[in-house]
Coordinates of C-alpha atoms and ligand atoms in Angstrom, one line a residue:
M1184 CA 199.8 115.3 106.0
L1185 CA 197.8 118.5 106.4
C1186 CA 199.3 121.5 104.7
L1187 CA 198.4 125.1 105.6
T1188 CA 198.5 127.5 102.7
L1189 CA 199.9 130.8 103.8
T1190 CA 198.7 133.9 101.8
E1191 CA 199.5 136.8 104.1
S1192 CA 201.3 139.9 102.8
T1193 CA 204.1 139.9 105.4
I1194 CA 206.3 137.1 106.7
D1195 CA 205.4 138.0 110.3
E1196 CA 201.7 137.5 109.6
D1197 CA 202.5 134.2 107.9
L1198 CA 204.5 133.1 110.9
A1199 CA 201.6 134.2 113.2
C1200 CA 199.2 132.1 111.1
V1201 CA 201.5 129.1 111.5
E1202 CA 201.5 129.6 115.3
R1203 CA 197.7 129.8 115.5
N1204 CA 197.3 126.5 113.5
R1205 CA 200.4 124.6 114.6
K1206 CA 198.5 121.9 116.5
Y1207 CA 196.5 121.1 113.4
I1208 CA 199.1 121.0 110.6
D1209 CA 202.2 119.0 109.5
L1210 CA 203.6 121.4 107.0
A1211 CA 203.0 124.8 105.4
E1212 CA 203.0 126.2 101.9
L1213 CA 204.5 129.7 101.7
R1214 CA 202.8 131.5 98.8
V1215 CA 205.5 134.2 98.2
D1216 CA 203.4 135.7 95.4
F1217 CA 201.1 137.1 98.1
L1218 CA 204.0 138.9 99.9
K1219 CA 204.6 142.6 99.5
T1220 CA 207.7 143.1 97.3
E1221 CA 209.7 144.4 100.3
E1222 CA 208.9 141.2 102.2
L1223 CA 210.2 138.8 99.5
G1224 CA 213.8 138.7 100.7
K1225 CA 212.7 137.7 104.2
A1226 CA 211.1 134.5 102.8
I1227 CA 214.5 132.8 102.7
D1228 CA 214.6 132.4 106.5
F1229 CA 210.9 131.5 106.8
P1230 CA 211.5 127.7 107.3
V1231 CA 213.9 128.3 110.2
H1232 CA 211.4 130.5 112.0
A1233 CA 208.4 128.4 111.2
K1234 CA 210.1 125.2 112.5
L1235 CA 208.1 122.8 110.3
P1236 CA 208.6 121.6 106.7
V1237 CA 207.7 124.3 104.1
I1238 CA 206.7 124.2 100.5
L1239 CA 208.0 127.2 98.5
T1240 CA 205.6 128.4 95.9
Y1241 CA 205.7 131.4 93.6
R1242 CA 202.4 131.2 91.7
R1243 CA 201.8 132.9 88.3
V1244 CA 198.7 134.9 87.6
C1245 CA 197.6 132.3 85.0
D1246 CA 197.6 129.6 87.7
G1247 CA 195.5 131.6 90.1
G1248 CA 198.5 133.3 91.8
K1249 CA 199.7 136.9 92.0
C1250 CA 203.2 136.8 90.4
A1251 CA 203.2 139.0 87.3
L1252 CA 207.0 139.0 86.7
S1253 CA 208.5 137.6 83.5
E1254 CA 209.2 133.9 83.7
K1255 CA 212.9 134.5 83.7
Q1256 CA 212.6 136.9 86.7
R1257 CA 210.2 134.7 88.5
L1258 CA 212.3 131.5 88.2
S1259 CA 215.5 133.3 89.2
T1260 CA 213.8 134.8 92.3
L1261 CA 212.4 131.4 93.2
F1262 CA 215.9 130.0 92.9
S1263 CA 217.4 132.6 95.2
L1264 CA 214.6 132.0 97.8
A1265 CA 215.2 128.3 97.6
Q1266 CA 218.6 128.8 99.2
G1267 CA 216.5 128.7 102.4
K1268 CA 215.8 125.5 104.3
F1269 CA 212.7 124.6 102.4
S1270 CA 211.6 121.0 102.1
Y1271 CA 209.8 121.4 98.8
V1272 CA 209.7 123.8 95.9
D1273 CA 206.7 124.0 93.6
I1274 CA 207.3 124.3 89.8
E1275 CA 204.5 124.4 87.3
D1276 CA 204.3 121.5 84.8
D1277 CA 204.8 123.7 81.7
V1278 CA 208.2 125.1 82.9
K1279 CA 210.6 123.4 80.6
K1280 CA 213.8 121.8 81.7
S1281 CA 215.8 124.3 79.7
E1282 CA 214.1 127.2 81.5
L1283 CA 215.5 125.8 84.7
K1284 CA 219.0 126.2 83.5
F1285 CA 219.9 129.9 83.7
K1286 CA 222.7 132.2 84.4
S1287 CA 223.0 133.2 88.1
Q1288 CA 222.3 136.9 89.0
E1289 CA 225.9 137.3 90.1
G1290 CA 228.0 135.7 87.4
E1291 CA 228.3 133.8 84.2
K1292 CA 228.1 130.3 85.7
K1293 CA 225.0 128.4 84.5
I1294 CA 222.8 127.1 87.3
D1295 CA 220.9 123.8 87.0
F1296 CA 217.9 124.5 89.3
E1297 CA 216.8 120.8 89.5
A1298 CA 220.3 119.5 90.2
Q1299 CA 220.9 122.2 92.9
M1300 CA 217.6 121.3 94.6
K1301 CA 218.5 117.6 94.6
S1302 CA 221.9 118.3 96.1
R1303 CA 220.2 120.2 98.9
N1304 CA 217.5 117.6 99.5
I1305 CA 214.7 119.9 98.4
K1306 CA 212.1 117.9 96.6
I1307 CA 210.5 119.4 93.5
I1308 CA 206.7 119.4 93.2
H1309 CA 205.7 119.5 89.5
S1310 CA 202.2 121.0 89.6
F1311 CA 199.4 121.1 87.1
H1312 CA 196.3 123.2 87.5
D1313 CA 192.9 123.1 85.8
F1314 CA 190.3 125.6 87.2
E1315 CA 187.6 124.4 84.7
G1316 CA 187.5 120.7 84.9
V1317 CA 189.3 117.4 85.1
P1318 CA 191.4 116.6 82.0
A1319 CA 190.4 113.4 80.3
D1320 CA 194.0 112.1 80.4
I1321 CA 194.6 112.9 84.0
F1322 CA 196.2 109.5 84.7
G1323 CA 198.7 110.0 81.8
K1324 CA 199.3 113.6 83.0
I1325 CA 200.3 112.4 86.5
S1326 CA 202.5 109.7 85.1
K1327 CA 204.2 112.2 82.9
L1328 CA 204.8 114.7 85.8
A1329 CA 206.1 111.8 87.9
S1330 CA 208.6 110.9 85.1
R1331 CA 210.3 114.2 85.7
G1332 CA 211.6 112.8 89.0
G1333 CA 209.8 115.0 91.5
I1334 CA 206.4 114.8 93.1
P1335 CA 203.5 115.2 90.7
K1336 CA 200.7 117.5 91.8
V1337 CA 197.4 117.9 90.1
A1338 CA 194.9 120.6 91.3
V1339 CA 191.8 120.1 89.2
T1340 CA 188.1 121.1 89.3
P1341 CA 185.6 118.2 89.3
N1342 CA 182.1 119.3 88.1
N1343 CA 180.1 116.2 88.6
M1344 CA 180.1 112.8 90.3
L1345 CA 181.9 111.1 87.4
D1346 CA 184.8 113.5 87.8
V1347 CA 184.9 112.8 91.5
I1348 CA 185.0 109.1 90.7
T1349 CA 188.0 109.7 88.4
L1350 CA 189.9 111.3 91.2
F1351 CA 189.2 108.4 93.6
R1352 CA 190.4 106.0 90.9
I1353 CA 193.9 107.6 90.8
Q1354 CA 195.1 105.5 93.7
E1355 CA 194.1 102.3 92.1
E1356 CA 195.4 103.2 88.6
L1357 CA 198.7 104.8 89.8
K1358 CA 199.6 102.8 92.9
E1359 CA 203.3 102.7 91.8
I1360 CA 203.6 106.5 92.2
K1361 CA 203.9 106.6 96.0
D1362 CA 204.3 110.4 96.5
K1363 CA 201.8 112.4 94.7
I1364 CA 199.4 115.3 95.4
I1365 CA 195.8 115.3 94.2
I1366 CA 193.4 118.1 94.9
G1367 CA 189.8 118.5 93.8
M1368 CA 188.9 122.2 93.9
G1369 CA 185.4 123.7 94.2
P1370 CA 182.3 122.3 95.8
W1371 CA 182.6 118.9 94.1
G1372 CA 186.1 118.5 95.4
V1373 CA 185.4 118.7 99.1
C1374 CA 185.1 115.0 99.6
T1375 CA 188.4 114.5 97.8
R1376 CA 190.1 117.0 100.1
I1377 CA 188.8 115.2 103.2
L1378 CA 189.4 111.7 101.9
Y1379 CA 192.7 112.7 100.2
K1380 CA 194.3 109.5 101.3
K1381 CA 191.7 107.5 99.5
C1382 CA 192.7 109.4 96.3
G1383 CA 196.3 108.4 96.9
S1384 CA 197.4 112.0 97.8
M1385 CA 200.2 112.4 100.3
L1386 CA 198.7 115.7 101.6
S1387 CA 195.7 117.9 101.6
F1388 CA 195.7 121.7 101.7
C1389 CA 193.8 123.9 104.0
T1390 CA 193.5 127.6 104.7
E1391 CA 192.9 129.4 108.0
V1392 CA 190.1 131.6 106.5
P1393 CA 188.7 129.7 103.5
S1394 CA 188.1 132.2 100.7
A1395 CA 186.9 129.9 97.9
I1396 CA 184.1 127.4 97.9
G1397 CA 185.4 124.0 98.8
Q1398 CA 188.3 125.1 100.9
L1399 CA 188.5 123.8 104.5
S1400 CA 190.2 125.2 107.6
P1401 CA 193.0 123.3 109.4
K1402 CA 190.7 123.0 112.5
E1403 CA 187.9 121.4 110.4
M1404 CA 190.3 119.1 108.7
K1405 CA 192.0 117.9 111.9
E1406 CA 189.3 118.2 114.6
L1407 CA 186.1 117.6 112.8
Y1408 CA 187.1 115.2 110.0
H1409 CA 190.3 113.7 111.4
A1410 CA 191.3 113.7 107.7
D1411 CA 194.9 112.8 108.5
K1412 CA 193.8 109.7 110.5
V1413 CA 191.8 108.2 107.6
D1414 CA 193.3 104.8 106.7
E1415 CA 192.5 101.6 105.0
Q1416 CA 190.3 100.5 107.9
T1417 CA 188.3 103.8 108.2
H1418 CA 184.6 103.3 107.5
V1419 CA 183.2 106.1 105.3
Y1420 CA 179.8 107.7 105.8
G1421 CA 178.4 110.9 104.4
I1422 CA 175.6 113.0 103.2
I1423 CA 174.5 113.3 99.5
G1424 CA 172.7 116.3 98.1
N1425 CA 173.0 119.2 95.8
P1426 CA 173.7 121.7 97.3
V1427 CA 175.2 120.0 100.3
L1428 CA 178.1 122.1 101.8
H1429 CA 175.8 124.0 104.1
T1430 CA 174.9 120.8 106.0
S1431 CA 175.4 120.6 109.8
S1432 CA 175.3 116.8 109.8
P1433 CA 179.1 116.3 109.9
L1434 CA 178.9 118.2 113.3
I1435 CA 176.6 115.5 114.6
H1436 CA 178.3 112.3 113.3
N1437 CA 182.0 113.0 113.4
P1438 CA 182.2 113.9 117.1
G1439 CA 179.8 110.9 117.8
F1440 CA 182.2 108.5 116.0
A1441 CA 185.2 109.9 117.9
A1442 CA 183.4 109.6 121.2
I1443 CA 182.7 105.9 120.7
H1444 CA 186.2 105.3 119.3
Y1445 CA 184.9 104.2 116.0
N1446 CA 187.3 104.6 113.1
A1447 CA 184.9 106.3 110.8
V1448 CA 184.4 109.6 109.0
Y1449 CA 181.3 111.4 107.8
V1450 CA 181.8 113.5 104.6
P1451 CA 179.6 115.8 102.5
F1452 CA 179.3 114.6 98.9
M1453 CA 177.9 116.8 96.1
V1454 CA 175.8 114.4 94.0
D1455 CA 174.1 114.9 90.6
S1456 CA 173.7 111.3 89.6
V1457 CA 172.6 109.0 92.4
R1458 CA 173.5 106.0 90.2
A1459 CA 177.1 107.3 89.9
F1460 CA 177.3 107.8 93.7
F1461 CA 176.3 104.2 94.4
K1462 CA 179.2 103.2 92.2
L1463 CA 181.5 105.4 94.3
A1464 CA 180.0 103.9 97.4
E1465 CA 181.1 100.5 96.2
M1466 CA 184.5 101.7 95.2
I1467 CA 185.5 103.4 98.5
H1468 CA 183.3 101.2 100.7
I1469 CA 180.8 103.7 102.0
Y1470 CA 178.8 102.1 104.8
G1471 CA 175.9 104.4 105.0
F1472 CA 174.8 108.0 104.1
S1473 CA 172.2 110.7 104.8
V1474 CA 170.2 111.9 101.9
T1475 CA 169.0 115.5 101.3
I1476 CA 167.4 117.6 98.6
P1477 CA 167.0 116.6 95.7
H1478 CA 167.7 112.9 96.2
K1479 CA 165.2 111.7 98.9
R1480 CA 163.2 110.1 96.1
N1481 CA 165.9 109.4 93.6
V1482 CA 167.7 106.9 95.8
Q1483 CA 164.8 104.6 96.1
P1484 CA 165.3 102.5 92.9
Y1485 CA 168.7 101.4 94.3
L1486 CA 167.4 100.2 97.6
G1487 CA 167.0 96.5 98.4
K1488 CA 164.8 97.2 101.4
I1489 CA 162.8 100.1 102.7
T1490 CA 160.9 100.7 105.9
R1491 CA 157.1 101.3 106.2
E1492 CA 157.7 105.1 106.7
V1493 CA 159.7 105.4 103.5
K1494 CA 157.0 103.6 101.7
Q1495 CA 154.3 105.8 103.1
I1496 CA 156.1 109.1 102.8
G1497 CA 157.9 108.3 99.5
S1498 CA 161.0 109.9 100.9
C1499 CA 164.2 108.4 102.2
N1500 CA 166.7 110.4 104.2
T1501 CA 169.1 107.6 105.4
V1502 CA 170.6 104.7 103.6
V1503 CA 172.6 101.9 105.3
R1504 CA 174.5 98.9 104.1
I1505 CA 173.1 95.8 105.6
Q1506 CA 174.4 92.4 104.6
N1507 CA 175.5 93.7 101.2
M1508 CA 172.2 95.3 100.6
W1509 CA 171.2 99.0 100.8
K1510 CA 168.4 99.7 103.2
G1511 CA 166.4 103.0 103.2
I1512 CA 164.9 104.5 106.3
N1513 CA 163.4 107.8 107.2
T1514 CA 164.7 109.4 110.5
D1515 CA 162.9 112.7 109.8
Y1516 CA 159.7 110.9 110.8
Y1517 CA 160.9 109.9 114.3
G1518 CA 163.2 112.9 114.6
F1519 CA 160.2 115.2 114.2
L1520 CA 158.2 113.2 116.8
A1521 CA 160.9 113.0 119.4
P1522 CA 160.4 116.4 121.0
I1523 CA 156.6 116.0 121.1
S1524 CA 155.9 112.3 121.5
E1525 CA 155.3 112.6 125.2
L1526 CA 152.8 115.4 124.6
I1527 CA 151.0 113.3 122.0
A1528 CA 151.0 110.3 124.3
N1529 CA 149.5 112.4 127.1
G1530 CA 146.7 113.7 124.8
K1531 CA 148.1 117.3 124.9
I1532 CA 148.4 117.4 121.1
K1533 CA 145.2 116.3 119.3
S1534 CA 145.2 118.8 116.4
A1535 CA 147.9 120.4 114.3
L1536 CA 148.2 123.1 111.7
V1537 CA 151.0 122.3 109.2
I1538 CA 152.3 125.1 107.0
G1539 CA 153.7 123.9 103.7
A1540 CA 153.1 120.9 101.5
G1541 CA 156.6 119.9 100.3
G1542 CA 158.7 116.8 101.1
A1543 CA 159.3 117.7 104.7
S1544 CA 155.7 118.4 105.3
R1545 CA 154.6 115.0 103.9
A1546 CA 156.9 113.2 106.5
I1547 CA 155.5 115.2 109.3
I1548 CA 151.9 114.9 108.4
W1549 CA 152.2 111.1 108.2
A1550 CA 154.0 111.0 111.6
L1551 CA 151.1 113.0 113.1
R1552 CA 148.3 111.1 111.3
N1553 CA 149.8 107.8 112.4
H1554 CA 149.4 109.0 115.9
A1555 CA 145.8 110.0 115.4
V1556 CA 146.5 113.8 115.4
K1557 CA 144.0 115.7 113.3
V1558 CA 145.9 117.8 110.6
I1559 CA 145.0 120.9 108.6
V1560 CA 147.5 121.6 105.9
V1561 CA 147.8 125.2 104.6
N1562 CA 150.0 126.0 101.6
R1563 CA 150.7 128.8 99.2
T1564 CA 149.7 126.5 96.3
F1565 CA 146.4 125.0 97.3
E1566 CA 146.6 122.0 94.9
H1567 CA 149.8 120.8 96.7
A1568 CA 148.0 121.0 100.0
K1569 CA 145.0 119.2 98.6
S1570 CA 147.2 116.4 97.2
I1571 CA 149.0 115.7 100.5
A1572 CA 145.7 116.1 102.5
D1573 CA 143.9 113.5 100.3
E1574 CA 146.8 111.1 100.7
T1575 CA 147.0 111.4 104.5
M1576 CA 143.3 111.9 105.2
S1577 CA 143.8 115.4 106.5
T1578 CA 142.0 118.7 105.7
C1579 CA 143.5 121.5 103.7
D1580 CA 143.3 125.2 103.0
S1581 CA 145.0 128.0 101.2
L1582 CA 147.8 129.8 103.2
D1583 CA 145.8 133.0 102.7
H1584 CA 143.3 131.7 105.2
I1585 CA 145.8 130.8 107.9
G1586 CA 144.3 133.5 110.2
S1587 CA 141.1 131.7 110.6
Y1588 CA 142.8 128.8 112.4
S1589 CA 144.3 131.2 115.1
G1590 CA 144.2 129.6 118.5
K1591 CA 142.2 126.6 117.3
V1592 CA 144.9 123.9 117.2
D1593 CA 147.3 122.4 119.8
L1594 CA 150.4 122.5 117.5
V1595 CA 151.5 124.7 114.6
V1596 CA 154.3 123.2 112.5
Q1597 CA 156.2 125.4 110.0
T1598 CA 157.8 123.3 107.2
T1599 CA 158.6 125.8 104.5
S1600 CA 161.9 127.5 103.9
V1601 CA 160.3 130.9 104.7
G1602 CA 162.3 132.7 107.4
M1603 CA 165.5 130.9 106.7
V1604 CA 168.8 132.8 106.2
P1605 CA 169.3 135.0 104.3
D1606 CA 165.5 135.9 104.5
E1607 CA 165.3 135.7 108.3
K1608 CA 162.9 138.7 108.5
E1609 CA 160.2 136.8 106.7
D1610 CA 157.3 135.5 108.8
A1611 CA 156.0 132.1 107.5
A1612 CA 152.7 132.4 109.3
K1613 CA 151.7 135.9 108.5
G1614 CA 148.1 136.4 109.7
Y1615 CA 148.1 133.7 112.3
L1616 CA 147.6 135.0 115.8
F1617 CA 149.1 132.8 118.6
S1618 CA 146.8 132.4 121.6
G1619 CA 149.7 131.3 123.8
S1620 CA 148.4 127.8 124.5
E1621 CA 149.6 126.1 121.3
I1622 CA 153.0 124.7 120.6
A1623 CA 155.0 126.3 117.8
Y1624 CA 157.4 124.1 116.0
D1625 CA 159.7 125.4 113.1
L1626 CA 161.7 123.1 110.9
V1627 CA 164.0 126.0 109.9
Y1628 CA 167.2 125.8 111.9
R1629 CA 169.1 128.8 110.5
P1630 CA 168.5 131.1 112.3
K1631 CA 167.9 129.2 115.5
E1632 CA 165.0 131.4 116.4
T1633 CA 162.9 132.4 113.4
V1634 CA 160.4 135.3 113.3
F1635 CA 157.7 132.7 113.5
L1636 CA 159.1 131.2 116.8
R1637 CA 159.8 134.6 118.3
R1638 CA 156.3 135.7 117.7
A1639 CA 155.0 132.5 119.3
E1640 CA 157.2 132.9 122.3
K1641 CA 156.1 136.4 122.9
A1642 CA 152.5 135.2 122.9
G1643 CA 153.5 132.7 125.6
C1644 CA 153.7 129.5 123.5
K1645 CA 156.1 126.7 124.0
T1646 CA 158.4 126.7 121.1
I1647 CA 160.6 124.0 119.4
E1648 CA 163.5 125.0 117.2
G1649 CA 164.4 123.2 114.0
S1650 CA 167.8 122.4 115.3
R1651 CA 166.2 120.1 117.8
M1652 CA 164.6 118.0 115.0
L1653 CA 167.9 118.1 113.1
L1654 CA 169.7 116.7 116.1
E1655 CA 167.1 114.1 116.9
Q1656 CA 167.0 112.7 113.3
G1657 CA 170.8 112.8 113.2
K1658 CA 171.0 110.7 116.5
L1659 CA 168.7 108.1 114.9
Q1660 CA 170.9 108.0 111.8
F1661 CA 173.9 107.5 114.1
E1662 CA 172.1 104.5 115.6
A1663 CA 171.3 103.1 112.2
F1664 CA 175.0 103.6 111.1
T1665 CA 176.8 102.3 114.2
G1666 CA 174.3 100.2 116.2
Y1667 CA 175.1 102.4 119.2
H1668 CA 173.0 105.1 120.9
Y1669 CA 174.4 108.6 120.3
P1670 CA 176.8 109.3 123.1
Y1671 CA 174.9 111.4 125.6
W1672 CA 177.9 113.5 126.6
V1673 CA 178.4 114.8 123.0
K1674 CA 176.5 118.1 122.5
P1675 CA 176.8 119.2 118.9
E1676 CA 176.6 123.0 118.3
L1677 CA 174.2 123.2 115.4
Ligands
LIG2743 P1 161.0 120.5 101.4 O1 161.2 119.1 100.8 O2 162.1 121.0 102.3 O3 159.7 120.5 102.1 P2 159.9 121.6 99.0 O4 159.4 120.2 98.6 O5 160.5 122.4 97.9 O6 160.9 121.5 100.2 O7 158.6 122.4 99.6 C1 158.7 123.7 99.9 C2 157.4 124.1 100.6 O8 157.6 125.5 101.0 C3 156.2 124.1 99.7 O9 155.0 123.9 100.5 C4 156.2 125.6 99.2 O10 154.9 126.0 98.7 P3 154.4 125.7 97.2 O11 153.8 124.3 97.3 O12 153.4 126.8 97.0 O13 155.6 125.8 96.3 C5 156.6 126.3 100.4 N1 157.2 127.6 100.1 C6 158.4 127.8 99.5 N2 158.6 129.2 99.4 C7 157.5 129.8 99.9 C8 157.1 131.1 100.1 N3 157.9 132.2 99.7 N4 155.9 131.4 100.7 C9 155.1 130.4 101.0 N5 155.4 129.1 100.9 C10 156.6 128.8 100.3

């Protein structure tokens, strides 16, 4: 189930939020601690108007909420609101049984909160929060919460791959607890939010406008990841990196899988230890994954097979499981070539100026050199340019001399991060004057049109945006993952 967390300050706004997201969600969590005081009373009728199951939550400041009332006041308000037709009410793990037995506001009679909820068929969620990490005894914690008779909920903060593995182990370790809620917060938790069913969680939370890193919108959860459709048979794919959440690759692969009716999902995984990730890959049966910075080299010791390009470039951006073995390929190489291969074949590109001497540059220079294109590498640090040039039989120069190559090459490729958001005003080829006859190719894809490309276009050059290469390399990954061509009718917005 996908649950929309509602944090507006009025009931009408919360209802409007439900309406906007109704097609994506199965239930909602009404966070009454976000409501203005004068709106609190209206919360009681919320489930009737919302027309879907609702969790009632009144979160304290110490658990990341806004309720600053005394515990006594908070619990008695929660009890009065729970007279409404809620399906669940959330109570924090440290609220003692005795605190849930109190005198009603009207009279002397003692109220037993838990018994009352039971008699009205409202399930109690016993929740535990950890905003710093994952407690060492998390399995014991969940069992203890479950022993209270309600639904155990743990919202914890994984900080590394081993923590993530712990969350994915919950299902195996605590199979007997059918209804439970597991949430991994923060950037490391994103994969657990999407693959919540693989962690054994009965639901995953989403927010219309994500405000914290790691939160996802209902639209993303439902339409992009189909998170609620993940089942035992779903094949898991993904991208590993650090950072990784900015990646556009899920926008390529998930719609592609859906278009060919392949029960598969492509998920971003924050990874510090590649070794630990390979363990997770075995655990949850990952069939293949993309690799980004800083792991394009780190994965190689774990691969049983690599292609010629990976060997040459020393960089692997795609790993697929083939007959119980991991195979590494490099789709950057062919993805880069795709938009220009015809021009190379027709002899229109015989020489190229490559700006930058990092990992991306190495793949590109090899691709050009293997097609007999002469390459000049220019770089801020001359030694880096020299090292790549020696390796690939190219020539090199310092970036300061870029102006001297103006108009003398058929292709100029920009491979550095200069000009990328948030520094989109930067020009990566300062001093280079476009003649109008060369092709300008930028690997930066955010923004779509960089200062470098804009300047080239103004001079009359043909330009190629970084999003083109991103898409081409992604399509090749898709082929490696699925064995099918990327469906031509799917046009990812990158
Ligand atoms: P990638 O794998 O994406 O290519 P990288 O290996 O970190 O990333 O390479 C970054 C490239 O961008 C390098 O060529 C780097 O130049 P140095 O070798 O001098 O470090 C270049 N680069 C990064 N920031 C730059 C800047 N502000 N000006 C010029 N070049 C820059």
